[in-house]
Short mmCIF file of C-alpha atoms in Angstrom, two decimals:
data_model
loop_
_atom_site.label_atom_id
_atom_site.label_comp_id
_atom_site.label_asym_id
_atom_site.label_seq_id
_atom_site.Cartn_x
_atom_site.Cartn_y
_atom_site.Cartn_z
CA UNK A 20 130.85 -97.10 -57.42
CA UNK A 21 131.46 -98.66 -54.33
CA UNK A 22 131.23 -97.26 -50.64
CA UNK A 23 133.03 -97.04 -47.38
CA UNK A 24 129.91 -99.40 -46.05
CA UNK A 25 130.35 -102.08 -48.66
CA UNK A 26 133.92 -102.06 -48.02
CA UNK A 27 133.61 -102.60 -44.27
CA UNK A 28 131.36 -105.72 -45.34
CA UNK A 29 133.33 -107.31 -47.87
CA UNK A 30 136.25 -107.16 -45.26
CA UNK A 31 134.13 -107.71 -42.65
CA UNK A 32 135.47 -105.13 -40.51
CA UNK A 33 133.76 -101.40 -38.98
CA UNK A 34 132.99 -98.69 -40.90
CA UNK A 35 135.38 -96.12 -38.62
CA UNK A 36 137.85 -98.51 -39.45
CA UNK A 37 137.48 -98.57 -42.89
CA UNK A 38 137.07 -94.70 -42.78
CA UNK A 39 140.11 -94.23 -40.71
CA UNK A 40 142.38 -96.59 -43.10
CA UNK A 41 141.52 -94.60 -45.97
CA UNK A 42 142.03 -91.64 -44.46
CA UNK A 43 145.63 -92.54 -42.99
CA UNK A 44 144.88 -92.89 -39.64
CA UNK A 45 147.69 -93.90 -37.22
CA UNK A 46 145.74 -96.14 -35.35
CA UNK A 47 145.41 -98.84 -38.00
CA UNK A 48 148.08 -101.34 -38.29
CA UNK A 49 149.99 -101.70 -41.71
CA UNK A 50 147.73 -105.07 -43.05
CA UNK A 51 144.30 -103.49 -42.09
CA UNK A 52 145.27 -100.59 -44.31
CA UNK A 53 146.90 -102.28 -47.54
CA UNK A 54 143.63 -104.77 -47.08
CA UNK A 55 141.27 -102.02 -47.36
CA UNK A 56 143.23 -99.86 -49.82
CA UNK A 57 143.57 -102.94 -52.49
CA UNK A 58 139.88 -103.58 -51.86
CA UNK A 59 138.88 -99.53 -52.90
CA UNK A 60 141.46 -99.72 -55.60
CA UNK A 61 139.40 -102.84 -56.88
CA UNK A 62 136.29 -101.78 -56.45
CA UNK A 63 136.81 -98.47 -57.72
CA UNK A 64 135.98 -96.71 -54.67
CA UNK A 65 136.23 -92.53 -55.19
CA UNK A 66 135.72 -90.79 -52.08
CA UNK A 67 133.21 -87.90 -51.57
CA UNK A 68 133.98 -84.15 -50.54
CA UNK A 69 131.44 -82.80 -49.23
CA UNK A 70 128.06 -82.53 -51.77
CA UNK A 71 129.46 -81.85 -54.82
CA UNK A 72 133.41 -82.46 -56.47
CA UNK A 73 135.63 -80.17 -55.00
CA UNK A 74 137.36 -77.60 -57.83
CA UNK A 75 140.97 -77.47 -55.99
CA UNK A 76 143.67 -78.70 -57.88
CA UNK A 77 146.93 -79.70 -55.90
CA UNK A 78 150.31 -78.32 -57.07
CA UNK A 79 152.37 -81.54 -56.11
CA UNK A 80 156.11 -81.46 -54.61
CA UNK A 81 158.47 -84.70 -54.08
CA UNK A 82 158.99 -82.90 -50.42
CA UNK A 83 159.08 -79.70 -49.08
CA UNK A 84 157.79 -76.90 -51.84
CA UNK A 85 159.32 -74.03 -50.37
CA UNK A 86 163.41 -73.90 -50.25
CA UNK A 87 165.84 -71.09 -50.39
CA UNK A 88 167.66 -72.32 -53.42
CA UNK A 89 164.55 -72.29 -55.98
CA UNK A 90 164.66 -68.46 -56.04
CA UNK A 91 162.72 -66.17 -58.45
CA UNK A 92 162.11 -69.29 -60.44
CA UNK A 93 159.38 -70.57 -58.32
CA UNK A 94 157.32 -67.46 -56.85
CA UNK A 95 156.90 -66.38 -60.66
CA UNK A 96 155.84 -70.37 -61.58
CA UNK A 97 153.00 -69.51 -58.90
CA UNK A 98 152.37 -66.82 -59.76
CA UNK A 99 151.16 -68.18 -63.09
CA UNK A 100 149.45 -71.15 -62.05
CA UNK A 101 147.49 -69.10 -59.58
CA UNK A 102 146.01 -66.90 -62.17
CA UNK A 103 145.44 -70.17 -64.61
CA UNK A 104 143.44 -71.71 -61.63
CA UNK A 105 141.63 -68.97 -60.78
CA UNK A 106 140.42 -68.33 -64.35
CA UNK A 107 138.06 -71.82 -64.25
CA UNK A 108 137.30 -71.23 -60.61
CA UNK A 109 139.54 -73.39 -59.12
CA UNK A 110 141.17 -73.25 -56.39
CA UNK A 111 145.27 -74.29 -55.72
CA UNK A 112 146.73 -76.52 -52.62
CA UNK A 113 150.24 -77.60 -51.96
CA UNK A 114 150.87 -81.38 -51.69
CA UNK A 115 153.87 -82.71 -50.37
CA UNK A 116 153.74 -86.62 -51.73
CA UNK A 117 156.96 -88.19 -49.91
CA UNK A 118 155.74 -86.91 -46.47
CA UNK A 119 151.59 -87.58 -46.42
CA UNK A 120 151.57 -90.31 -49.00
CA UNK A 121 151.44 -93.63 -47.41
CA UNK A 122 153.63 -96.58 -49.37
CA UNK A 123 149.92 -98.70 -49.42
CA UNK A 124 148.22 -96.03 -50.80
CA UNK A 125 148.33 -95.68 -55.11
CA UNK A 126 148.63 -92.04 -55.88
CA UNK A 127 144.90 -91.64 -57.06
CA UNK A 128 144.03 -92.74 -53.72
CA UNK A 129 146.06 -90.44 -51.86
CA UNK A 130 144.98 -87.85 -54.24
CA UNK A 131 141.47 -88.81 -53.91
CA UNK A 132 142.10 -88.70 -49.85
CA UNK A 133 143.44 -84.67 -50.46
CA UNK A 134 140.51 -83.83 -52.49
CA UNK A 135 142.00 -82.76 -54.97
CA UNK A 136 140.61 -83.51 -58.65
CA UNK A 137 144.19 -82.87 -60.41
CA UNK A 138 147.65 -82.46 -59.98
CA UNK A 139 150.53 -79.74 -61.38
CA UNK A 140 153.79 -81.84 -60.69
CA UNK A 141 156.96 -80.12 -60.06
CA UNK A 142 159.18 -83.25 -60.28
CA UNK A 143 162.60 -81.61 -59.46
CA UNK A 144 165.30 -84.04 -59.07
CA UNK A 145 162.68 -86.81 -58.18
CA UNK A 146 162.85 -89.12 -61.24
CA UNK A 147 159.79 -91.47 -61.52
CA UNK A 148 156.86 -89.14 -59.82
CA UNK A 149 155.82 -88.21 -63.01
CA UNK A 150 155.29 -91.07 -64.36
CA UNK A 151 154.09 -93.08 -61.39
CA UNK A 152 151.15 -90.51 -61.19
CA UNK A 153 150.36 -90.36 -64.73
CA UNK A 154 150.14 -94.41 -64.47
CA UNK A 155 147.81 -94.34 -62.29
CA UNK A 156 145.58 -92.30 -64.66
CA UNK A 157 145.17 -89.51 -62.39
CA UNK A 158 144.54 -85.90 -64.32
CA UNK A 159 147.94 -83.95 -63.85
CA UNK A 160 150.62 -82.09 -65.98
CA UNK A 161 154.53 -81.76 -65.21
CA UNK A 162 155.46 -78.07 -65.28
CA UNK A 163 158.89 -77.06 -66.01
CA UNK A 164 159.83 -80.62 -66.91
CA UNK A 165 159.58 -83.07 -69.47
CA UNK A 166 159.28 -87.14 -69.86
CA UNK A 167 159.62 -89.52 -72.39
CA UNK A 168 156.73 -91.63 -71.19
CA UNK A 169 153.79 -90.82 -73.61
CA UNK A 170 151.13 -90.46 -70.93
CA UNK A 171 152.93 -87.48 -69.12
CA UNK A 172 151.32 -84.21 -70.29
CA UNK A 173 153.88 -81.35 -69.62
CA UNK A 174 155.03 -78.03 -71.01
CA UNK A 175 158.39 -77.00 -70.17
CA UNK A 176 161.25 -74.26 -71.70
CA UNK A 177 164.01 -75.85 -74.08
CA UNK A 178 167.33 -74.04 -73.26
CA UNK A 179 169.42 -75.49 -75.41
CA UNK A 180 169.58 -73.64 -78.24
CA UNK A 181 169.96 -70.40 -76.31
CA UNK A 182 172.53 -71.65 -74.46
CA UNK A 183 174.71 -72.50 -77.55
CA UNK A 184 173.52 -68.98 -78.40
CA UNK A 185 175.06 -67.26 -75.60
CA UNK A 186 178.52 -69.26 -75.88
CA UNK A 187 178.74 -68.15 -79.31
CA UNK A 188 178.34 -64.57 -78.22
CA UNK A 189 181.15 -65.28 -75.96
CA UNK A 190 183.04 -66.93 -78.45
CA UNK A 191 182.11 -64.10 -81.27
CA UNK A 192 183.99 -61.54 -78.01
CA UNK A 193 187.02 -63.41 -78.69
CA UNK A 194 187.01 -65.93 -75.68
CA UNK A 195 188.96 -69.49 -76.11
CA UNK A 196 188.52 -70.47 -72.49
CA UNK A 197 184.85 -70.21 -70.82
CA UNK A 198 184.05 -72.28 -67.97
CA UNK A 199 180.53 -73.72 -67.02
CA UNK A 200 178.80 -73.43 -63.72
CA UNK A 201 175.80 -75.45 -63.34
CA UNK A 202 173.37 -76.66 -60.94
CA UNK A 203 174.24 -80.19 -59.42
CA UNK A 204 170.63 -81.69 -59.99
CA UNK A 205 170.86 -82.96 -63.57
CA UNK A 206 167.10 -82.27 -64.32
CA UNK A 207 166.11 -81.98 -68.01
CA UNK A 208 166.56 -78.34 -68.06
CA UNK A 209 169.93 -78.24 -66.85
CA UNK A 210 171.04 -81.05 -69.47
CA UNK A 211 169.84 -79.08 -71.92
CA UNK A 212 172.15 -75.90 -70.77
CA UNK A 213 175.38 -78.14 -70.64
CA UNK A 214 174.24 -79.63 -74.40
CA UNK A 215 174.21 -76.30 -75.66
CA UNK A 216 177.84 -75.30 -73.53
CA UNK A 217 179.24 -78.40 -75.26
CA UNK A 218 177.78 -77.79 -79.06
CA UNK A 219 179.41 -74.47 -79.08
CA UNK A 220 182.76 -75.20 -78.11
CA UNK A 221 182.85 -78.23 -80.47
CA UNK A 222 181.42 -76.56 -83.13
CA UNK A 223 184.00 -73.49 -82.73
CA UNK A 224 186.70 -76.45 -82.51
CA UNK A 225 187.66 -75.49 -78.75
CA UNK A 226 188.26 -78.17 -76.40
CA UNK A 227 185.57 -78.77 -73.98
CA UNK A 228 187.67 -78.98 -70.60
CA UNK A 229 186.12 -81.30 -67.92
CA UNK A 230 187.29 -78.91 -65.53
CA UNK A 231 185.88 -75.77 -66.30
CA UNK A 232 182.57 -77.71 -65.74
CA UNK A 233 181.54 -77.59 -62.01
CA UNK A 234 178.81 -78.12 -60.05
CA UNK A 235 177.06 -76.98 -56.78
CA UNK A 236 173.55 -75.94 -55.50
CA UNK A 237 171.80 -73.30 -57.04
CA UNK A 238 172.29 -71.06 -54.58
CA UNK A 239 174.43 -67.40 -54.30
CA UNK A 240 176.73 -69.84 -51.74
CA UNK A 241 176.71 -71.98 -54.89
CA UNK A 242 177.29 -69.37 -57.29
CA UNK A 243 180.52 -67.92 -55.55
CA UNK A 244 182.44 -71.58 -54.71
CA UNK A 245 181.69 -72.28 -58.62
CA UNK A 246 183.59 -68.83 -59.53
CA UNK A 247 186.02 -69.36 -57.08
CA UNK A 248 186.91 -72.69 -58.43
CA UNK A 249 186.82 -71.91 -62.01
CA UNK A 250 189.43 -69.13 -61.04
CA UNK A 251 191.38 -71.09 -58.98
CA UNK A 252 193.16 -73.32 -61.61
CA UNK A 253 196.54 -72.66 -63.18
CA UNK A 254 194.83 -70.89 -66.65
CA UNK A 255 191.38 -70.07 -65.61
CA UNK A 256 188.27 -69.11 -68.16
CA UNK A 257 188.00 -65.75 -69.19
CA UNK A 258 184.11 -66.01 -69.55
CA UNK A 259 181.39 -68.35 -67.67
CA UNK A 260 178.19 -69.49 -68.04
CA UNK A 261 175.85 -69.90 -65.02
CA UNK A 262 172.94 -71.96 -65.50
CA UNK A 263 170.93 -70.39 -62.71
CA UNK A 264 170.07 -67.13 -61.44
CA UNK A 265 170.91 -67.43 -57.94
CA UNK A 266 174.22 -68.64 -58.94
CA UNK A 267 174.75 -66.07 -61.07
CA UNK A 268 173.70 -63.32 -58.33
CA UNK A 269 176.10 -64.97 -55.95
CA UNK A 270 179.16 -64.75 -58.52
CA UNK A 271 178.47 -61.25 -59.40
CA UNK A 272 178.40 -60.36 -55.64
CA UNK A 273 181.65 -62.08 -55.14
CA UNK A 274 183.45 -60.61 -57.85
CA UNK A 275 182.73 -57.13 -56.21
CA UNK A 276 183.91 -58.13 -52.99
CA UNK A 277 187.00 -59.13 -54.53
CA UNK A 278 187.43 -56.65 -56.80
CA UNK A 279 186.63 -58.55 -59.71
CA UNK A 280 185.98 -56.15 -62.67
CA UNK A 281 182.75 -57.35 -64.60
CA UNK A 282 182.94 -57.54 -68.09
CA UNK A 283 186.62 -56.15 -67.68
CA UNK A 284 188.13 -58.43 -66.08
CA UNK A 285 185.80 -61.48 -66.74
CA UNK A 286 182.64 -61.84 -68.57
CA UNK A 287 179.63 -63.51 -67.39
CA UNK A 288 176.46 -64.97 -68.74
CA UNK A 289 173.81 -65.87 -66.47
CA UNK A 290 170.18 -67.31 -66.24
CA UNK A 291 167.18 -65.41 -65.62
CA UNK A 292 163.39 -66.78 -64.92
CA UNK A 293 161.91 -63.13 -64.35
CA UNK A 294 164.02 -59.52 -64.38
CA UNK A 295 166.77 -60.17 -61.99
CA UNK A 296 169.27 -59.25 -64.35
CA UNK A 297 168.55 -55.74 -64.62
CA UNK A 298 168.21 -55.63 -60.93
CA UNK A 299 172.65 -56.23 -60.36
CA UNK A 300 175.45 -54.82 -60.92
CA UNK A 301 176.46 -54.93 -63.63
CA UNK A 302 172.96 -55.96 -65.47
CA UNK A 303 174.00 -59.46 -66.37
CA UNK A 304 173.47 -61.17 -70.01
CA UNK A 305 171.12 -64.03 -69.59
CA UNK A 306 169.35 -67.00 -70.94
CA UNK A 307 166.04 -66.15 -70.34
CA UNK A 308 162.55 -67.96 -69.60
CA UNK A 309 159.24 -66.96 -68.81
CA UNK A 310 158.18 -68.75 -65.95
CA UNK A 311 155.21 -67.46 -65.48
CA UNK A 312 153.67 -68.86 -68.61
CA UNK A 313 154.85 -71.75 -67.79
CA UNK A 314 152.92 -71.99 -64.65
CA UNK A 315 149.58 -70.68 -66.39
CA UNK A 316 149.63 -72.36 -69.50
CA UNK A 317 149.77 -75.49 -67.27
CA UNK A 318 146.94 -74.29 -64.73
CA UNK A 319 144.95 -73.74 -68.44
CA UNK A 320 144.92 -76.89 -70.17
CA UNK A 321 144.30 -79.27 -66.33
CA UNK A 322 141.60 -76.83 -65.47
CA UNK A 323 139.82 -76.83 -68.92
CA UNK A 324 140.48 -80.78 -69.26
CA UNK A 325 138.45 -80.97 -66.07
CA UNK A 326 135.99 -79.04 -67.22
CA UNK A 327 135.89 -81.17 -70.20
CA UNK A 328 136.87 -77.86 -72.73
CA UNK A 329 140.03 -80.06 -73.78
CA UNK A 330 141.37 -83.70 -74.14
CA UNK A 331 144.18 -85.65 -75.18
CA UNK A 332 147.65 -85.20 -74.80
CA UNK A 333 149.29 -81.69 -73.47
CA UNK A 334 153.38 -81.48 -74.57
CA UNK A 335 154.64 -78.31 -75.31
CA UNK A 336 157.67 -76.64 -74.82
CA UNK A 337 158.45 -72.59 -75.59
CA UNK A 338 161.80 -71.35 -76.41
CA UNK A 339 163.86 -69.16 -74.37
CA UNK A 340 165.75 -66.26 -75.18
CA UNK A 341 169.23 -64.48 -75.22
CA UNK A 342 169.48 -60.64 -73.53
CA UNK A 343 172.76 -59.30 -73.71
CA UNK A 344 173.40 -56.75 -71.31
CA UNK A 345 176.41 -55.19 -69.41
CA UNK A 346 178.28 -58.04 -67.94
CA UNK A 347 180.38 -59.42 -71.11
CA UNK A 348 182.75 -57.75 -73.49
CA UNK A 349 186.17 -58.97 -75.11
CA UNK A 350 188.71 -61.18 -73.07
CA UNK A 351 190.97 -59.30 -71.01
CA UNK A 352 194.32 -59.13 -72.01
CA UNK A 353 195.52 -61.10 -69.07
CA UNK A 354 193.19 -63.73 -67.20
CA UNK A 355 192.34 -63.07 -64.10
CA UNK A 356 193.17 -66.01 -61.60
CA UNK A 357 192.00 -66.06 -57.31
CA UNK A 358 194.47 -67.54 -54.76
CA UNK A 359 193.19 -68.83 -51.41
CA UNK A 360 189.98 -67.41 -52.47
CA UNK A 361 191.00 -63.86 -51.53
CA UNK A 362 194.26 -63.03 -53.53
CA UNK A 363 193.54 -61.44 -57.34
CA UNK A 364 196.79 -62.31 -59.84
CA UNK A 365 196.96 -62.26 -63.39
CA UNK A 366 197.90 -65.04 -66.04
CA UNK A 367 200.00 -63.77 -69.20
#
């Protein structure tokens, strides 16, 4: 394996500026750094931590890995992947790849650069970081996520079929008309939640109406302008589906401010990644996942790999399931419809 010396000779440059290329330094202009970083990546330079490899695996973010609109979803992912970690030794560090990694770099050398001997990829809506990494042959594992490309390991939840599920319940209530609010990043998970809202109307023989589909941020913000527009139109749905739990939170919380009787008035079916639905009012119906496992199953199979306890390829994905709760019942007699966001009228 080659070193940061017999880099600096081959290029005939310093060693502090070979050590401060590879380490992103500012001070080196764009061509000294692609120069040495082609010439590492050839030679198959690794770079040392310390006396011995480091054990910290990096759970890896297209940007930022904290935002408001994630919710339950991702403290209860970490929560898993935490305890998976910690069960090999290992210890966990947050990469952000669009802000530190440098364009020059490939992303085992930026990897290599963090110290970190594996990655847990939370893709989100960045399409491509999956696969980029796992082309690079770098030891990782998509969570919450899948990929066609055989060389991404991942383990994710499949929604669909609940999701049908839970618009059949609605449907087996008696509703004709249910509307669909989903999250406006079209990520594999959220696909699958519209495939299932589509199977079950066709399959009942009920039109699917384009426009009780909408689409905002999975957020409560997001979760009331989704109700609000579902119940603005001239016959509104009886019943929706929210793909997400902050949505779901946020509709629920505007229906009580406008007086919105839930399941009386309108049923709802939500989304759930841990127990918020038994922490509203009313307890809301939901599509559940386990997060958590997600998170440690993942932590698992990377931190045994790298111990060399398992090899090959990692693809799983675990069903979710249907609670029903308080927040649906049979269509009310007369829909309920919301003028200028504030007024409550009813359609005969």
């Amino acid at each position: 394996m080659s070193s940061v010396r017999a880099i600096a000779e081959e290029l005939g440059v310093s060693v502090a500026t070979v050590s401060r290329a590879l380490n992103n330094h500012p001070g080196v202009s764009d061509e000294m750094r692609r120069r040495v970083l082609q010439t590492a990546d050839k030679s198959g330079y690794k770079p040392s931590v310390g006396r011995k490899p480091t054990n910290v695996i990096g759970l890896a973010y297209p940007n930022e890995p904290v935002k408001a609109d994630l919710g339950a979803f991702e403290a209860a992912l970490l929560a898993g992947i935490l305890q998976g970690v910690s069960e090999r030794r290992f210890d966990l560090t947050f990469l952000n790849v669009h802000r530190d990694k440098h364009a020059d770099e490939t992303y085992e050398q930026f990897f290599n650069r963090k110290g970190v001997r594996g990655v847990i990829v939370r893709a989100l809506d960045d399409n491509g970081l999956a696969e980029a990494i796992a082309n690079d042959g770098f030891p990782m594992v998509l969570v919450a996520d899948r990929s066609d490309d055989p060389r991404v390991n991942y383990i994710d939840s499949d929604s669909r079929d609940t999701s049908r599920a839970a618009v059949d319940h609605l449907i087996g209530l008696g509703h004709r008309r249910i509307g669909l609010a989903i999250h406006r990043v079209s990520d594999s998970d959220h696909r699958d939640r519209e495939a299932g809202y589509r199977e079950a109307m066709q399959r009942a023989g009920l039109p699917v109406e384009e426009s009780f589909i909408v689409r905002a941020e999975a957020s409560p913000e997001g979760g009331a302008m989704m109700l609000l527009r579902l119940l603005d139109q001239p016959n509104p749905p009886t019943a929706i589906y929210f793909t997400n739990p902050l949505s779901t939170v946020g509709a629920l919380h505007r229906c009580l401010q406008l007086g919105i009787r839930v399941p009386k008035d309108l049923s709802i079916i939500g989304f759930d990644d841990s127990d918020i639905r038994l922490r509203t009012y009313p307890q809301f119906t939901a599509v559940c996942q386990d997060a958590r496992s997600l998170g440690l199953e993942a932590a698992r199979w990377l931190t045994r790999t790298l111990k060399g306890e398992a090899s090959g390829t990692f693809r799983e994905v675990r069903p979710t399931t249907l609670a029903v709760q308080e927040s649906t019942a049979f269509p009310p007699v007369a829909a309920i419809r919301v003028e200028d966001n504030t007024r409550i009228v009813q359609v005969i």
